[in-house]
PDB file of C-alpha atoms in Angstrom:
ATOM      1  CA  UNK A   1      -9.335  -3.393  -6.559  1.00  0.00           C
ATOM      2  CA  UNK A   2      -9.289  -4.263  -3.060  1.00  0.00           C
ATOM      3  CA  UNK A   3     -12.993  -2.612  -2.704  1.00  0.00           C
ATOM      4  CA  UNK A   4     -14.508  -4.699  -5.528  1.00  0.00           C
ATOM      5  CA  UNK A   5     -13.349  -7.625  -4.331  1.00  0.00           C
ATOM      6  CA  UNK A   6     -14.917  -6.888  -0.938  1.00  0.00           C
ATOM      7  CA  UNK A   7     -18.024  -6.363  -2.712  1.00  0.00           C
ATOM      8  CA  UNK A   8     -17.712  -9.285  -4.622  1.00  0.00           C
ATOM      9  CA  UNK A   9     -16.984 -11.492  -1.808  1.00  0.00           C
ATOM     10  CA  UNK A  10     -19.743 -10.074   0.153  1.00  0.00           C
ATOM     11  CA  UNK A  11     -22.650 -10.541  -1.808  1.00  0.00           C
ATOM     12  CA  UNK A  12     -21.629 -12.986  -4.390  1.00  0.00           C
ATOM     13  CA  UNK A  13     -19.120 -15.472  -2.634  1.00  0.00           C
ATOM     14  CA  UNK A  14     -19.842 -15.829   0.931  1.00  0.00           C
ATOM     15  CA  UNK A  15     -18.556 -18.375   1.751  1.00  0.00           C
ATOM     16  CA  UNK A  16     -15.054 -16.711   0.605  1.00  0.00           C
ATOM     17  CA  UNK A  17     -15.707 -14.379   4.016  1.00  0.00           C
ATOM     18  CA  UNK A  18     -12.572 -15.544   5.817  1.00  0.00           C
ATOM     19  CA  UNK A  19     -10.592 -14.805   2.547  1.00  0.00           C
ATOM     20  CA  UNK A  20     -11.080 -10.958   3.570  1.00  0.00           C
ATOM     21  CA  UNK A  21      -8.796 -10.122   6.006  1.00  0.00           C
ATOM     22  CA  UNK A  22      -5.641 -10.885   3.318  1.00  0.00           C
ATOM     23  CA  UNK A  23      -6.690  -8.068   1.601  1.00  0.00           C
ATOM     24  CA  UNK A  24      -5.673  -5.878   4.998  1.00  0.00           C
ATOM     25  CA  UNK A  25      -2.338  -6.883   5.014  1.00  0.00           C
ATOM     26  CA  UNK A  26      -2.127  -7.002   1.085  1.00  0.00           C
ATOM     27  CA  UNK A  27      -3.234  -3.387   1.008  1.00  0.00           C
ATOM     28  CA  UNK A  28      -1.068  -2.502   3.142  1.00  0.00           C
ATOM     29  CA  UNK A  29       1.953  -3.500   1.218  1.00  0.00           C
ATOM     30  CA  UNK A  30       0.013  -2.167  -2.427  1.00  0.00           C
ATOM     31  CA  UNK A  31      -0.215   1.022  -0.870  1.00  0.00           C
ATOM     32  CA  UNK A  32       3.410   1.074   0.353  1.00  0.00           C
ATOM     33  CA  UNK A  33       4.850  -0.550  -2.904  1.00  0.00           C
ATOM     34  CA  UNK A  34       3.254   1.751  -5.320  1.00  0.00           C
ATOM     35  CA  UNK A  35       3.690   5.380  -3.299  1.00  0.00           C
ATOM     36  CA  UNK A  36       7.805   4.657  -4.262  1.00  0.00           C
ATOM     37  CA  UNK A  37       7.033   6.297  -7.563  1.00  0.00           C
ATOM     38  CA  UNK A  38       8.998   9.784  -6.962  1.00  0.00           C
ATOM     39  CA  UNK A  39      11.699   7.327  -6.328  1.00  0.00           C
ATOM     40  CA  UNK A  40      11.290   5.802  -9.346  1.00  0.00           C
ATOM     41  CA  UNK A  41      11.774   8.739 -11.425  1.00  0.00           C
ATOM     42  CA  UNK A  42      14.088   9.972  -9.078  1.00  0.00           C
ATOM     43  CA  UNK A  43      16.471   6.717  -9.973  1.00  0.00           C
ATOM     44  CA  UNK A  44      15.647   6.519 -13.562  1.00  0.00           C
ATOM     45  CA  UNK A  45      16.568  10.432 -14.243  1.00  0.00           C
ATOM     46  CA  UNK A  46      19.739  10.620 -12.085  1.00  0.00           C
ATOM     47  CA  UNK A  47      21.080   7.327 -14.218  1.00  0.00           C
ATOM     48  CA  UNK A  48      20.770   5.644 -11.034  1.00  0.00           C
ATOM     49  CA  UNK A  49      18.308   2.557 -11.943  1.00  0.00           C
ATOM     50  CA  UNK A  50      21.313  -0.051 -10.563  1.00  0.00           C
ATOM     51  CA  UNK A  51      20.539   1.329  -6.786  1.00  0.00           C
ATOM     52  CA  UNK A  52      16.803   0.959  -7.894  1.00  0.00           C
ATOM     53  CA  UNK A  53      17.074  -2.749  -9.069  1.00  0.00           C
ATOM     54  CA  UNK A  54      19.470  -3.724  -5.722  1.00  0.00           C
ATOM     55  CA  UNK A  55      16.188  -2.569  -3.522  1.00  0.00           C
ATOM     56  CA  UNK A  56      13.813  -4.714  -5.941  1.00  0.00           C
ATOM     57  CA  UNK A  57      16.576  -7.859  -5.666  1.00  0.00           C
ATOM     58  CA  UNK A  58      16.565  -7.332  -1.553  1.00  0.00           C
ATOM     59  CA  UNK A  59      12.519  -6.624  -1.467  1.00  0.00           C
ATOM     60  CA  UNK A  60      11.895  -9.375  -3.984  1.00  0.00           C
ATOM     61  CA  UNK A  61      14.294 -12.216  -1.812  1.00  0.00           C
ATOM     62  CA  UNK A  62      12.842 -11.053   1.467  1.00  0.00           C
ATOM     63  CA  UNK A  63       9.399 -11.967   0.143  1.00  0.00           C
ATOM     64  CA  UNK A  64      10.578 -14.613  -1.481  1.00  0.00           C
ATOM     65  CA  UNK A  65      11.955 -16.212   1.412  1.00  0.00           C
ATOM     66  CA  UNK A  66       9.365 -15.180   3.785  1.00  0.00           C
ATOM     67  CA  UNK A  67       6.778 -17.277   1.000  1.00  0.00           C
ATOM     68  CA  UNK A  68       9.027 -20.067   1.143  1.00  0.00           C
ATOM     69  CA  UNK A  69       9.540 -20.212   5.151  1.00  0.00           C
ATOM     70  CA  UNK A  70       5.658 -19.748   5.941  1.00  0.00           C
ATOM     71  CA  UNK A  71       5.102 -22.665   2.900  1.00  0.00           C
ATOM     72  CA  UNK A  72       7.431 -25.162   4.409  1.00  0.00           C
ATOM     73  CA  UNK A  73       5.595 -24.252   7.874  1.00  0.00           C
ATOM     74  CA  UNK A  74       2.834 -25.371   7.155  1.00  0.00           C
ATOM     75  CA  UNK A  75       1.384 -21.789   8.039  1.00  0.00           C
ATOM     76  CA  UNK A  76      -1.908 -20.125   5.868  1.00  0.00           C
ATOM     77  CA  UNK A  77      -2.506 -17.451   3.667  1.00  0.00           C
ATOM     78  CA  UNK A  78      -2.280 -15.017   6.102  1.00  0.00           C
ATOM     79  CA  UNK A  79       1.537 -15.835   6.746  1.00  0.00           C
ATOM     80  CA  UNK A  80       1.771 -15.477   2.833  1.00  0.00           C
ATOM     81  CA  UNK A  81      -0.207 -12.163   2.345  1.00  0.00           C
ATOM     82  CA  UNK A  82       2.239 -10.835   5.344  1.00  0.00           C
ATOM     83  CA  UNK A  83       5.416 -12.032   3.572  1.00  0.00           C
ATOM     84  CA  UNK A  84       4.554 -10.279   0.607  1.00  0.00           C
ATOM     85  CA  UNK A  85       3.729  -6.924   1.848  1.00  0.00           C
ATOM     86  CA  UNK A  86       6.943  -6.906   3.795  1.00  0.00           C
ATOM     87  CA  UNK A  87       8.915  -7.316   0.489  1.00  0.00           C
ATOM     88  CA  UNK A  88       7.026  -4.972  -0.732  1.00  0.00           C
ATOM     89  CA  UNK A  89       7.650  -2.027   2.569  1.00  0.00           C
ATOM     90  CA  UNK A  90      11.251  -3.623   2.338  1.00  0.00           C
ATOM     91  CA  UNK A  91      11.457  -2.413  -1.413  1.00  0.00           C
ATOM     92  CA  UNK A  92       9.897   0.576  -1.031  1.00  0.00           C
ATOM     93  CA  UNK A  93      11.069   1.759   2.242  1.00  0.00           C
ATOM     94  CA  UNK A  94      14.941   1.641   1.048  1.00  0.00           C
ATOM     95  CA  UNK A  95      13.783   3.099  -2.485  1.00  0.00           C
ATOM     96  CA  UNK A  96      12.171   5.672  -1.009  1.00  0.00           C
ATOM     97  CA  UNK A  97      14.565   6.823   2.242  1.00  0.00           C
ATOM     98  CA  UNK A  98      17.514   7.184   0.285  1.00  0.00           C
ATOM     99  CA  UNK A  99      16.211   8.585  -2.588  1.00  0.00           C
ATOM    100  CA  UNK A 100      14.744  11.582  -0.517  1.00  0.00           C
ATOM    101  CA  UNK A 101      17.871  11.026   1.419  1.00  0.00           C
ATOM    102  CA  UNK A 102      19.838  12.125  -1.743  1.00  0.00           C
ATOM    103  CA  UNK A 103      17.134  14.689  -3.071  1.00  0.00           C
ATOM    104  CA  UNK A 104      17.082  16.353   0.267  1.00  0.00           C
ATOM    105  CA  UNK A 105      20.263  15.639   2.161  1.00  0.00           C
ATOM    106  CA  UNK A 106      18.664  14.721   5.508  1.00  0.00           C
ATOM    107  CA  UNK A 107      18.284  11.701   7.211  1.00  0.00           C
ATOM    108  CA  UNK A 108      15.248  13.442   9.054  1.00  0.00           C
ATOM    109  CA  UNK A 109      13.440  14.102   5.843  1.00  0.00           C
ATOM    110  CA  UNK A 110      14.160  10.598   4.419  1.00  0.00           C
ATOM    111  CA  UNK A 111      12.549   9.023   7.689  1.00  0.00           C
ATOM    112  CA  UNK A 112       9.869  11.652   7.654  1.00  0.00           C
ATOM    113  CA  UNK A 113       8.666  10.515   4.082  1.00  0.00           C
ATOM    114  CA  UNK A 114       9.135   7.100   5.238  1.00  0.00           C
ATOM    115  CA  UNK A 115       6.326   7.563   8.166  1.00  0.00           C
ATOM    116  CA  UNK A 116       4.153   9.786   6.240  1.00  0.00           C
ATOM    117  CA  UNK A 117       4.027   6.996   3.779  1.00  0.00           C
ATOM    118  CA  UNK A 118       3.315   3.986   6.314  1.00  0.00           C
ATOM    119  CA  UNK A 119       0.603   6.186   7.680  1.00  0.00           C
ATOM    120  CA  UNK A 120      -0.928   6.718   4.295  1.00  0.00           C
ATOM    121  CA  UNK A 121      -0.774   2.747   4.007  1.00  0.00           C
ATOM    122  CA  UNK A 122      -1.975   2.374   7.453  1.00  0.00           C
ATOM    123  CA  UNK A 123      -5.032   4.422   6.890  1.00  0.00           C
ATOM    124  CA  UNK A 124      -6.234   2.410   3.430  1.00  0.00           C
ATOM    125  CA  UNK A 125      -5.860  -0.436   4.796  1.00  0.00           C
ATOM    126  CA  UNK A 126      -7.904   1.159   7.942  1.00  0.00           C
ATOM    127  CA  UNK A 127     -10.638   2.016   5.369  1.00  0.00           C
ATOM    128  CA  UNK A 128     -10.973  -1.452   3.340  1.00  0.00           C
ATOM    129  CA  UNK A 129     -10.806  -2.723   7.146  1.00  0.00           C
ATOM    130  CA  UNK A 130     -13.810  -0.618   7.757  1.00  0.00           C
ATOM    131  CA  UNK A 131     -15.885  -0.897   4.829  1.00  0.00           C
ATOM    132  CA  UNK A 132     -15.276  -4.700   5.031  1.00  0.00           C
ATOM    133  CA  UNK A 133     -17.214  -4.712   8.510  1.00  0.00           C
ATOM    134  CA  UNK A 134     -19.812  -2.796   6.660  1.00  0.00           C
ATOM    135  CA  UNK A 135     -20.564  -4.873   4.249  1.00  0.00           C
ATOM    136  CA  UNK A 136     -20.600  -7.665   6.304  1.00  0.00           C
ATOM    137  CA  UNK A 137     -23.107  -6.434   8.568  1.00  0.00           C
ATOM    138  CA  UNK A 138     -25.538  -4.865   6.013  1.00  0.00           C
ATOM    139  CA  UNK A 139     -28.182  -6.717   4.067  1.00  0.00           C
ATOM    140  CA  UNK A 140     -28.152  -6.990   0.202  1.00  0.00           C
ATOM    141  CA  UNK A 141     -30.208  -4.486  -1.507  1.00  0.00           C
ATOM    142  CA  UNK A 142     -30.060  -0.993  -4.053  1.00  0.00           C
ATOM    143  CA  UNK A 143     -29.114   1.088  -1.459  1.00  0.00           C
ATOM    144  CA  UNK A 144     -26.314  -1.210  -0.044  1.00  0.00           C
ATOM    145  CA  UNK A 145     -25.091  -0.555  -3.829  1.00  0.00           C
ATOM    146  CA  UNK A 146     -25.225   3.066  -3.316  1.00  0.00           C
ATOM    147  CA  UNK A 147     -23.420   3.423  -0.395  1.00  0.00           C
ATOM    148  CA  UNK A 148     -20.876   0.921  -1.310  1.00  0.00           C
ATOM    149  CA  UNK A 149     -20.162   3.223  -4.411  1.00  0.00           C
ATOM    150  CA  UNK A 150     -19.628   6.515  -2.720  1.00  0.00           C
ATOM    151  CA  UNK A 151     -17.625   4.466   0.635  1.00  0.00           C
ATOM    152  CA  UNK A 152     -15.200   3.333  -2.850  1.00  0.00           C
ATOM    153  CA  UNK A 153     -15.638   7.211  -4.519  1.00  0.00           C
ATOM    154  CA  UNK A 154     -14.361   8.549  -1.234  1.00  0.00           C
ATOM    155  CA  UNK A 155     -11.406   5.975  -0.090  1.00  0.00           C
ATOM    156  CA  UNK A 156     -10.298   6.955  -4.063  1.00  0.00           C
ATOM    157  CA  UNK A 157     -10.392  10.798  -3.779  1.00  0.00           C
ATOM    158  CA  UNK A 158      -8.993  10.388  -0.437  1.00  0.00           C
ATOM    159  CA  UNK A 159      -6.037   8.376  -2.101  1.00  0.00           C
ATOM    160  CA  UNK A 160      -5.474  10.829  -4.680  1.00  0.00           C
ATOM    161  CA  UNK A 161      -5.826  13.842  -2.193  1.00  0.00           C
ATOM    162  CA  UNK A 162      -3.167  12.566   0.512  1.00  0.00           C
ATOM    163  CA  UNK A 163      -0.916  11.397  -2.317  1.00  0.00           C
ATOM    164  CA  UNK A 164      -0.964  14.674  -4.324  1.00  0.00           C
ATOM    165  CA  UNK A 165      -0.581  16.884  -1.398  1.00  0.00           C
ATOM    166  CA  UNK A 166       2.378  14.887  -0.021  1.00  0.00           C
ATOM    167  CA  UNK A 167       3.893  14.849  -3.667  1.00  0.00           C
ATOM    168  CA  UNK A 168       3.277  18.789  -4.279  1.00  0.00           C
ATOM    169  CA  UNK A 169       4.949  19.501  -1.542  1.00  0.00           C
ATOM    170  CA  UNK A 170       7.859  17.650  -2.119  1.00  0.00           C
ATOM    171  CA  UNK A 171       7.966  18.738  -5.704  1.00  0.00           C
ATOM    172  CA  UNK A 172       7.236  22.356  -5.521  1.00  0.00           C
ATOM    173  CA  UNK A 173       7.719  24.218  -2.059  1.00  0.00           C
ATOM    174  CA  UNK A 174      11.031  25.449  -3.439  1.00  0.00           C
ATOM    175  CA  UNK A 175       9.698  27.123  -6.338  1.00  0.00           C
ATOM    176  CA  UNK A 176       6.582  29.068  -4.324  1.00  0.00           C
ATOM    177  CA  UNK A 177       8.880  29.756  -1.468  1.00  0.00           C
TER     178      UNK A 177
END
């Protein structure tokens, strides 16, 4: 979603340009917040959804609160877009380290996960960062269109290639070693 709205800003809403650098820090915290899904099942088969719902309370107040604080400040969107994705890496991050903590009994592969996951956030939000300068800098036309589309058809396979890899290895190394 973040890449349409790029687009959209770009050539439709222009004057929306300064709007675009939320979505770096919202992606960010998207990409972090919905990677926690192993966890998710992890929590929900082991009967263990109460651990699951205390990370969503402390994610959801830290956010909250962060909202609140920059609000009252007096600070802009930015601030806000920030606050959010740190609930979000707050949520995720102690979904997903002791989840793999308890999976895999090591504090080394919990924290491992952890960074493997940040850098998976860090790099799509690297991407939208980059395709936003592109389509700033590139006049409106049928090939801009083009490009756009496969720049969108390779941050998704990309997405889905880095998350499956990660995932199959955590799911099945056991069972082909």
């Amino acid at each position: 979603f973040a890449s349409i709205y790029l687009i959209i800003i770009c050539l439709f809403l222009p004057k929306y340009l300064e709007s675009i650098p939320i979505i770096y820090y919202s992606i960010f915290g998207f990409t972090f917040f919905n990677s926690r899904s192993f966890s998710n099942q992890f929590y929900d088969y082991s009967d263990k959804l109460i651990n699951l719902m205390k990370y969503i309370f402390i994610g959801l107040l830290l956010g909250l609160f962060l909202c609140i604080y920059f609000s009252f400040m007096n600070y802009n969107l930015f601030y806000v877009a920030i606050a959010v994705s740190t609930g979000f890496v707050v949520m995720s991050s102690l979904s997903i380290y002791n989840s793999f903590l308890i999976v895999k009994g090591s504090y080394t592969n919990a924290l491992l996960m952890l960074f493997k996951t940040f850098l998976i956030s860090l790099s799509n939000a690297f991407l939208i960062y980059k395709l936003s300068q592109f389509l700033i800098s590139v006049n409106i036309d049928v090939y801009l269109f083009f490009v756009v589309s496969l720049m969108i058809l390779f941050i998704l396979i990309y997405n889905y290639l880095i998350f499956s890899a990660l995932f199959f290895n955590i799911h099945f190394k056991k069972n082909l070693d």
